[in-house]
């Protein structure tokens, strides 16, 4: 029998009664948009994440956008982040109007390298988005020291780091805000798209909530121009049912990873850091060895990162226009790249403006 990457059906069967009751409750109460189930999940997840406020939204991508909009990111600003992440991190910087500045990763943790951050800062830099990839926290002591020194905000991308801790402290509690994804395959996954932003700043939480709900907190009362990024009641109820099991599920993932660790010497795999991780992720220049080692029984081995994962396909024809390397050190791989996707000749905005000239 093949071993799937994420067996969501097995997870459902293990708590079927709780999930079915949650769904039935939403249908019974007609609580499909906002409502008591969303309010309850926001309270519960804020407590689990050890923060004062949780603002739910449609997905983890929107969560990044809402946080930056609330922090008043604007065109001309630069935001530093890691190049080793899902594209949402960089794409939402661009959508907020700012320019992405990519930094290399630390060789030990595969999270953003604080030394590369320092080298990438310019007078236009307004913030830093570290990504706690695979459940491995970034070096938040060093990152926060840099942010405070240069008066920059920090948004923690916790899409893969639910309940992860850095030196005993919950990730997502260091910066101005932190974003979460509840994509089905995450440690805490909905049965559809879902996301949230957490913060200890009440004013920031209110601003993000208004942005996510068409610009207001009361129906038909719009104080600002927002977007429609609401968590629906069904997903909120499902997440509330799953949340009490999250810690045990994470421990089970880590126990499974230890099994792969024990067998890794036979396939000569190099693993990402083993402490506090939420996924068993290996590093290889070819997948053939790993696939051979996981052939009996067949184990799903999806690719996590395909370089260059941060450059949209439409921009590959003019890659040199997207940015230039900065902060180069003695190593040819240790660079930060300042990218201007919105100013690329391939972008719809630039094509439209060129037609009017």
CSV table of C-alpha atoms in Angstrom, one decimal:
chain,number,residue,atom,x,y,z
A,1,UNK,CA,0.0,0.0,0.0
A,2,UNK,CA,1.4,3.4,-1.0
A,3,UNK,CA,2.1,6.0,1.8
A,4,UNK,CA,0.5,9.3,0.8
A,5,UNK,CA,2.2,12.6,1.6
A,6,UNK,CA,-0.7,13.7,3.7
A,7,UNK,CA,-3.5,11.3,4.4
A,8,UNK,CA,-6.4,13.7,5.2
A,9,UNK,CA,-9.0,10.9,4.9
A,10,UNK,CA,-7.3,9.0,7.7
A,11,UNK,CA,-7.2,12.1,9.8
A,12,UNK,CA,-10.9,12.7,9.2
A,13,UNK,CA,-11.8,9.2,10.2
A,14,UNK,CA,-9.9,9.5,13.5
A,15,UNK,CA,-12.1,12.4,14.6
A,16,UNK,CA,-15.1,11.9,12.3
A,17,UNK,CA,-17.7,12.5,15.0
A,18,UNK,CA,-16.2,15.8,16.0
A,19,UNK,CA,-15.9,17.0,12.4
A,20,UNK,CA,-19.4,15.9,11.4
A,21,UNK,CA,-20.9,17.5,14.5
A,22,UNK,CA,-19.1,20.8,13.7
A,23,UNK,CA,-20.4,20.9,10.1
A,24,UNK,CA,-23.9,20.0,11.2
A,25,UNK,CA,-23.9,22.8,13.7
A,26,UNK,CA,-23.0,25.4,11.1
A,27,UNK,CA,-25.8,24.2,8.8
A,28,UNK,CA,-28.3,24.1,11.7
A,29,UNK,CA,-27.4,27.7,12.7
A,30,UNK,CA,-27.1,29.1,9.2
A,31,UNK,CA,-23.7,30.5,10.3
A,32,UNK,CA,-22.0,30.4,7.0
A,33,UNK,CA,-20.4,33.9,6.9
A,34,UNK,CA,-18.7,35.2,10.1
A,35,UNK,CA,-20.9,34.4,13.1
A,36,UNK,CA,-20.3,32.5,16.4
A,37,UNK,CA,-18.1,29.7,14.9
A,38,UNK,CA,-15.7,32.2,13.4
A,39,UNK,CA,-15.6,34.3,16.6
A,40,UNK,CA,-15.0,31.1,18.7
A,41,UNK,CA,-12.1,29.9,16.5
A,42,UNK,CA,-10.4,33.3,16.6
A,43,UNK,CA,-10.5,33.3,20.4
A,44,UNK,CA,-9.3,29.7,20.6
A,45,UNK,CA,-6.4,30.1,18.1
A,46,UNK,CA,-5.3,33.4,19.8
A,47,UNK,CA,-5.0,31.4,23.0
A,48,UNK,CA,-3.2,28.6,21.3
A,49,UNK,CA,-0.8,31.0,19.6
A,50,UNK,CA,-0.3,32.9,22.9
A,51,UNK,CA,-1.3,36.3,21.5
A,52,UNK,CA,-4.1,38.7,22.3
A,53,UNK,CA,-5.8,38.9,18.9
A,54,UNK,CA,-6.5,36.6,16.0
A,55,UNK,CA,-8.0,38.0,12.8
A,56,UNK,CA,-9.2,35.2,10.5
A,57,UNK,CA,-9.2,35.5,6.7
A,58,UNK,CA,-9.7,33.5,3.6
A,59,UNK,CA,-6.2,32.1,3.3
A,60,UNK,CA,-2.6,32.5,4.3
A,61,UNK,CA,-1.7,34.5,1.3
A,62,UNK,CA,-4.4,37.1,2.1
A,63,UNK,CA,-3.0,37.1,5.7
A,64,UNK,CA,0.3,38.5,4.5
A,65,UNK,CA,-1.4,41.1,2.4
A,66,UNK,CA,-3.7,42.3,5.2
A,67,UNK,CA,-0.7,42.6,7.6
A,68,UNK,CA,1.3,44.7,5.2
A,69,UNK,CA,-1.7,46.9,4.2
A,70,UNK,CA,-2.4,47.6,7.9
A,71,UNK,CA,1.3,48.5,8.4
A,72,UNK,CA,0.9,51.1,5.6
A,73,UNK,CA,3.3,49.6,3.1
A,74,UNK,CA,3.4,51.7,0.0
A,75,UNK,CA,5.0,52.0,-3.4
A,76,UNK,CA,8.7,52.9,-3.1
A,77,UNK,CA,9.1,50.8,0.1
A,78,UNK,CA,11.4,47.8,0.3
A,79,UNK,CA,10.6,44.6,2.3
A,80,UNK,CA,13.3,42.0,3.0
A,81,UNK,CA,12.4,38.3,3.0
A,82,UNK,CA,13.9,34.9,2.2
A,83,UNK,CA,14.1,33.5,-1.3
A,84,UNK,CA,13.5,30.1,0.2
A,85,UNK,CA,9.7,30.1,0.6
A,86,UNK,CA,6.4,29.6,-1.1
A,87,UNK,CA,5.8,32.4,-3.6
A,88,UNK,CA,3.0,34.0,-1.5
A,89,UNK,CA,5.6,35.6,0.8
A,90,UNK,CA,7.2,37.6,-2.1
A,91,UNK,CA,4.1,38.0,-4.2
A,92,UNK,CA,2.2,39.8,-1.4
A,93,UNK,CA,5.0,42.2,-0.9
A,94,UNK,CA,4.6,43.2,-4.5
A,95,UNK,CA,0.8,43.3,-4.3
A,96,UNK,CA,1.1,45.7,-1.3
A,97,UNK,CA,3.1,48.0,-3.6
A,98,UNK,CA,6.6,47.5,-2.2
A,99,UNK,CA,9.7,46.0,-3.8
A,100,UNK,CA,10.9,42.6,-2.7
A,101,UNK,CA,14.5,42.2,-1.5
A,102,UNK,CA,15.5,38.6,-1.3
A,103,UNK,CA,18.0,37.3,1.1
A,104,UNK,CA,19.9,34.0,1.3
A,105,UNK,CA,19.3,31.5,4.0
A,106,UNK,CA,21.4,30.3,6.9
A,107,UNK,CA,23.1,27.0,6.1
A,108,UNK,CA,22.2,25.4,9.4
A,109,UNK,CA,18.5,26.3,9.6
A,110,UNK,CA,17.5,27.1,6.0
A,111,UNK,CA,15.7,30.1,7.3
A,112,UNK,CA,16.7,33.7,6.5
A,113,UNK,CA,20.3,34.7,7.3
A,114,UNK,CA,20.4,37.7,9.7
A,115,UNK,CA,23.8,38.7,8.2
A,116,UNK,CA,22.2,38.9,4.8
A,117,UNK,CA,19.4,41.1,6.2
A,118,UNK,CA,21.8,43.6,7.5
A,119,UNK,CA,23.6,43.8,4.2
A,120,UNK,CA,20.3,44.3,2.3
A,121,UNK,CA,19.0,47.3,4.3
A,122,UNK,CA,18.7,50.6,2.5
A,123,UNK,CA,16.9,53.9,3.3
A,124,UNK,CA,13.8,52.5,1.6
A,125,UNK,CA,13.6,49.4,3.8
A,126,UNK,CA,10.5,49.3,6.0
A,127,UNK,CA,10.2,45.7,7.2
A,128,UNK,CA,11.4,42.1,7.3
A,129,UNK,CA,9.4,39.0,6.8
A,130,UNK,CA,11.2,35.9,8.2
A,131,UNK,CA,9.7,32.5,7.3
A,132,UNK,CA,9.7,29.7,9.9
A,133,UNK,CA,10.0,27.1,7.2
A,134,UNK,CA,9.2,23.4,7.9
A,135,UNK,CA,8.4,24.4,11.5
A,136,UNK,CA,12.1,25.5,12.0
A,137,UNK,CA,12.1,29.0,13.6
A,138,UNK,CA,14.3,31.7,12.2
A,139,UNK,CA,16.9,33.4,14.4
A,140,UNK,CA,14.4,35.8,16.0
A,141,UNK,CA,16.8,37.3,18.5
A,142,UNK,CA,19.1,38.5,15.8
A,143,UNK,CA,16.3,39.5,13.5
A,144,UNK,CA,14.5,41.6,16.1
A,145,UNK,CA,17.8,43.2,17.1
A,146,UNK,CA,18.3,44.3,13.5
A,147,UNK,CA,14.7,45.5,13.2
A,148,UNK,CA,15.0,47.6,16.4
A,149,UNK,CA,18.3,49.0,15.3
A,150,UNK,CA,16.9,50.2,12.0
A,151,UNK,CA,13.3,50.9,13.2
A,152,UNK,CA,11.7,48.2,10.9
A,153,UNK,CA,8.6,46.2,11.5
A,154,UNK,CA,8.7,42.4,11.4
A,155,UNK,CA,5.9,40.1,10.1
A,156,UNK,CA,6.5,36.4,10.9
A,157,UNK,CA,5.4,34.0,8.2
A,158,UNK,CA,4.2,31.1,10.3
A,159,UNK,CA,2.4,29.2,7.5
A,160,UNK,CA,4.4,26.0,8.3
A,161,UNK,CA,5.0,26.7,12.0
A,162,UNK,CA,1.8,26.2,14.0
A,163,UNK,CA,2.8,25.9,17.7
A,164,UNK,CA,6.6,26.0,17.0
A,165,UNK,CA,8.7,27.6,19.6
A,166,UNK,CA,12.0,29.6,19.5
A,167,UNK,CA,13.9,29.3,22.8
A,168,UNK,CA,10.7,28.4,24.6
A,169,UNK,CA,8.7,31.3,23.2
A,170,UNK,CA,5.9,30.7,20.6
A,171,UNK,CA,6.8,31.9,17.1
A,172,UNK,CA,4.5,34.6,15.9
A,173,UNK,CA,4.8,36.6,19.2
A,174,UNK,CA,8.0,38.5,18.3
A,175,UNK,CA,7.0,40.8,15.5
A,176,UNK,CA,4.2,43.3,14.9
A,177,UNK,CA,2.1,40.5,13.4
A,178,UNK,CA,2.3,36.9,12.3
A,179,UNK,CA,0.5,35.1,9.5
A,180,UNK,CA,-0.9,31.5,9.4
A,181,UNK,CA,-2.2,29.3,6.7
A,182,UNK,CA,-4.7,26.5,7.3
A,183,UNK,CA,-4.4,25.0,3.9
A,184,UNK,CA,-5.6,21.3,4.2
A,185,UNK,CA,-2.1,19.8,4.3
A,186,UNK,CA,-0.8,22.0,7.1
A,187,UNK,CA,-0.4,20.8,10.7
A,188,UNK,CA,-3.7,22.5,11.4
A,189,UNK,CA,-5.6,22.3,8.1
A,190,UNK,CA,-9.1,23.2,7.1
A,191,UNK,CA,-11.2,21.4,4.6
A,192,UNK,CA,-10.6,24.2,2.1
A,193,UNK,CA,-8.7,27.4,2.2
A,194,UNK,CA,-8.3,29.4,5.4
A,195,UNK,CA,-5.9,31.7,7.1
A,196,UNK,CA,-5.3,34.1,10.0
A,197,UNK,CA,-3.2,37.0,11.2
A,198,UNK,CA,-2.3,37.3,14.9
A,199,UNK,CA,-0.9,40.2,16.9
A,200,UNK,CA,-0.7,41.7,20.3
A,201,UNK,CA,-1.5,45.2,19.0
A,202,UNK,CA,-5.3,45.9,19.4
A,203,UNK,CA,-5.3,48.8,16.9
A,204,UNK,CA,-3.4,46.8,14.3
A,205,UNK,CA,-5.9,43.9,14.8
A,206,UNK,CA,-8.8,46.2,14.2
A,207,UNK,CA,-7.3,47.6,11.1
A,208,UNK,CA,-6.6,44.2,9.6
A,209,UNK,CA,-10.1,43.0,10.5
A,210,UNK,CA,-11.6,46.0,8.7
A,211,UNK,CA,-9.4,45.4,5.7
A,212,UNK,CA,-10.6,41.8,5.5
A,213,UNK,CA,-14.3,42.7,5.7
A,214,UNK,CA,-14.8,45.2,3.0
A,215,UNK,CA,-13.5,48.0,5.2
A,216,UNK,CA,-15.8,47.7,8.2
A,217,UNK,CA,-16.6,45.7,11.3
A,218,UNK,CA,-20.4,46.2,11.0
A,219,UNK,CA,-22.4,45.1,8.0
A,220,UNK,CA,-23.0,48.0,5.5
A,221,UNK,CA,-20.7,50.4,7.5
A,222,UNK,CA,-17.5,50.8,5.5
A,223,UNK,CA,-14.8,53.1,6.9
A,224,UNK,CA,-12.0,52.2,4.6
A,225,UNK,CA,-11.5,50.4,1.3
A,226,UNK,CA,-11.0,46.8,2.1
A,227,UNK,CA,-11.2,43.4,0.4
A,228,UNK,CA,-13.4,40.4,0.8
A,229,UNK,CA,-11.2,37.9,2.7
A,230,UNK,CA,-13.5,36.3,5.3
A,231,UNK,CA,-13.1,32.9,6.9
A,232,UNK,CA,-16.4,31.1,6.5
A,233,UNK,CA,-18.2,29.5,9.4
A,234,UNK,CA,-17.8,25.9,8.1
A,235,UNK,CA,-14.0,26.1,8.0
A,236,UNK,CA,-13.9,27.9,11.4
A,237,UNK,CA,-16.0,25.1,13.0
A,238,UNK,CA,-13.7,22.4,11.4
A,239,UNK,CA,-10.6,24.2,12.6
A,240,UNK,CA,-12.0,24.4,16.1
A,241,UNK,CA,-12.7,20.7,16.1
A,242,UNK,CA,-9.1,20.0,15.0
A,243,UNK,CA,-7.3,22.5,17.2
A,244,UNK,CA,-7.3,20.4,20.4
A,245,UNK,CA,-5.5,17.6,18.5
A,246,UNK,CA,-2.8,19.8,16.9
A,247,UNK,CA,-0.1,19.2,19.5
A,248,UNK,CA,-0.5,15.4,19.3
A,249,UNK,CA,-0.5,15.5,15.5
A,250,UNK,CA,2.7,17.5,15.4
A,251,UNK,CA,4.4,15.1,17.8
A,252,UNK,CA,3.3,12.2,15.6
A,253,UNK,CA,4.9,14.0,12.6
A,254,UNK,CA,8.1,14.4,14.4
A,255,UNK,CA,8.1,10.7,15.5
A,256,UNK,CA,7.6,9.7,11.9
A,257,UNK,CA,10.5,11.9,10.9
A,258,UNK,CA,12.7,10.0,13.3
A,259,UNK,CA,11.9,6.8,11.4
A,260,UNK,CA,13.1,8.4,8.2
A,261,UNK,CA,16.2,9.7,10.0
A,262,UNK,CA,17.1,6.3,11.1
A,263,UNK,CA,16.9,5.0,7.5
A,264,UNK,CA,18.5,8.0,5.8
A,265,UNK,CA,22.1,6.7,5.9
A,266,UNK,CA,21.1,4.0,3.4
A,267,UNK,CA,20.1,6.6,0.8
A,268,UNK,CA,22.7,9.2,1.7
A,269,UNK,CA,20.1,11.8,2.2
A,270,UNK,CA,20.9,15.2,3.8
A,271,UNK,CA,18.1,16.4,6.1
A,272,UNK,CA,16.9,19.8,7.0
A,273,UNK,CA,17.4,20.6,10.8
A,274,UNK,CA,15.8,17.9,12.9
A,275,UNK,CA,14.8,20.0,15.9
A,276,UNK,CA,11.3,21.4,16.2
A,277,UNK,CA,10.5,20.6,12.6
A,278,UNK,CA,7.0,19.9,11.2
A,279,UNK,CA,8.0,18.2,8.0
A,280,UNK,CA,10.7,15.6,7.0
A,281,UNK,CA,12.4,17.6,4.3
A,282,UNK,CA,15.6,16.4,2.6
A,283,UNK,CA,18.1,18.3,0.4
A,284,UNK,CA,19.3,16.7,-2.8
A,285,UNK,CA,20.5,17.6,-6.3
A,286,UNK,CA,18.6,14.6,-7.7
A,287,UNK,CA,15.5,12.8,-6.4
A,288,UNK,CA,16.5,9.5,-7.9
A,289,UNK,CA,18.2,8.3,-4.7
A,290,UNK,CA,15.4,9.3,-2.5
A,291,UNK,CA,12.8,7.7,-4.7
A,292,UNK,CA,14.8,4.5,-4.9
A,293,UNK,CA,15.0,4.4,-1.1
A,294,UNK,CA,11.2,5.0,-0.7
A,295,UNK,CA,10.1,2.5,-3.3
A,296,UNK,CA,9.1,-0.3,-0.9
A,297,UNK,CA,6.6,0.5,0.3
A,298,UNK,CA,6.1,3.4,-2.1
A,299,UNK,CA,6.2,6.7,-0.2
A,300,UNK,CA,5.1,10.0,-1.8
A,301,UNK,CA,8.1,12.4,-2.1
A,302,UNK,CA,6.8,15.7,-3.5
A,303,UNK,CA,9.3,18.5,-4.3
A,304,UNK,CA,9.1,21.3,-1.8
A,305,UNK,CA,11.2,23.9,-3.8
A,306,UNK,CA,12.0,24.1,-7.5
A,307,UNK,CA,14.5,26.9,-8.2
A,308,UNK,CA,13.9,29.7,-9.1
A,309,UNK,CA,10.7,29.4,-7.0
A,310,UNK,CA,10.4,33.1,-6.4
A,311,UNK,CA,10.4,34.2,-10.1
A,312,UNK,CA,7.0,34.0,-11.8
A,313,UNK,CA,7.1,32.2,-15.2
A,314,UNK,CA,6.0,35.3,-17.1
A,315,UNK,CA,9.1,37.1,-16.0
A,316,UNK,CA,11.7,34.6,-17.0
A,317,UNK,CA,12.3,36.2,-20.4
A,318,UNK,CA,13.5,39.4,-18.7
A,319,UNK,CA,15.0,38.0,-15.5
A,320,UNK,CA,17.9,40.5,-15.6
A,321,UNK,CA,15.4,43.4,-15.4
A,322,UNK,CA,13.8,42.0,-12.3
A,323,UNK,CA,16.7,42.8,-10.0
A,324,UNK,CA,20.4,43.0,-9.3
A,325,UNK,CA,22.5,41.2,-6.7
A,326,UNK,CA,23.4,43.1,-3.6
A,327,UNK,CA,25.2,42.3,-0.4
A,328,UNK,CA,27.4,39.7,-2.1
A,329,UNK,CA,29.9,38.0,0.1
A,330,UNK,CA,32.8,35.6,-0.6
A,331,UNK,CA,30.3,32.8,-1.4
A,332,UNK,CA,28.7,33.1,-4.8
A,333,UNK,CA,25.4,31.8,-3.3
A,334,UNK,CA,25.2,34.3,-0.5
A,335,UNK,CA,23.3,37.2,-2.1
A,336,UNK,CA,20.3,39.3,-1.7
A,337,UNK,CA,18.3,40.2,-4.7
A,338,UNK,CA,16.2,43.4,-5.1
A,339,UNK,CA,13.3,42.4,-7.4
A,340,UNK,CA,10.9,44.8,-9.0
A,341,UNK,CA,8.2,42.5,-10.4
A,342,UNK,CA,5.6,45.3,-10.8
A,343,UNK,CA,8.0,47.3,-13.0
A,344,UNK,CA,8.9,44.3,-15.3
A,345,UNK,CA,8.0,44.8,-19.0
A,346,UNK,CA,6.2,41.5,-18.8
A,347,UNK,CA,3.8,42.6,-16.1
A,348,UNK,CA,0.2,43.5,-17.1
A,349,UNK,CA,0.6,47.0,-15.6
A,350,UNK,CA,3.7,47.7,-17.6
A,351,UNK,CA,2.2,46.4,-20.8
A,352,UNK,CA,-0.9,48.5,-20.3
A,353,UNK,CA,1.2,51.7,-19.7
A,354,UNK,CA,3.4,51.0,-22.7
A,355,UNK,CA,0.3,50.9,-24.9
A,356,UNK,CA,-0.7,54.4,-23.8
A,357,UNK,CA,2.7,55.9,-24.6
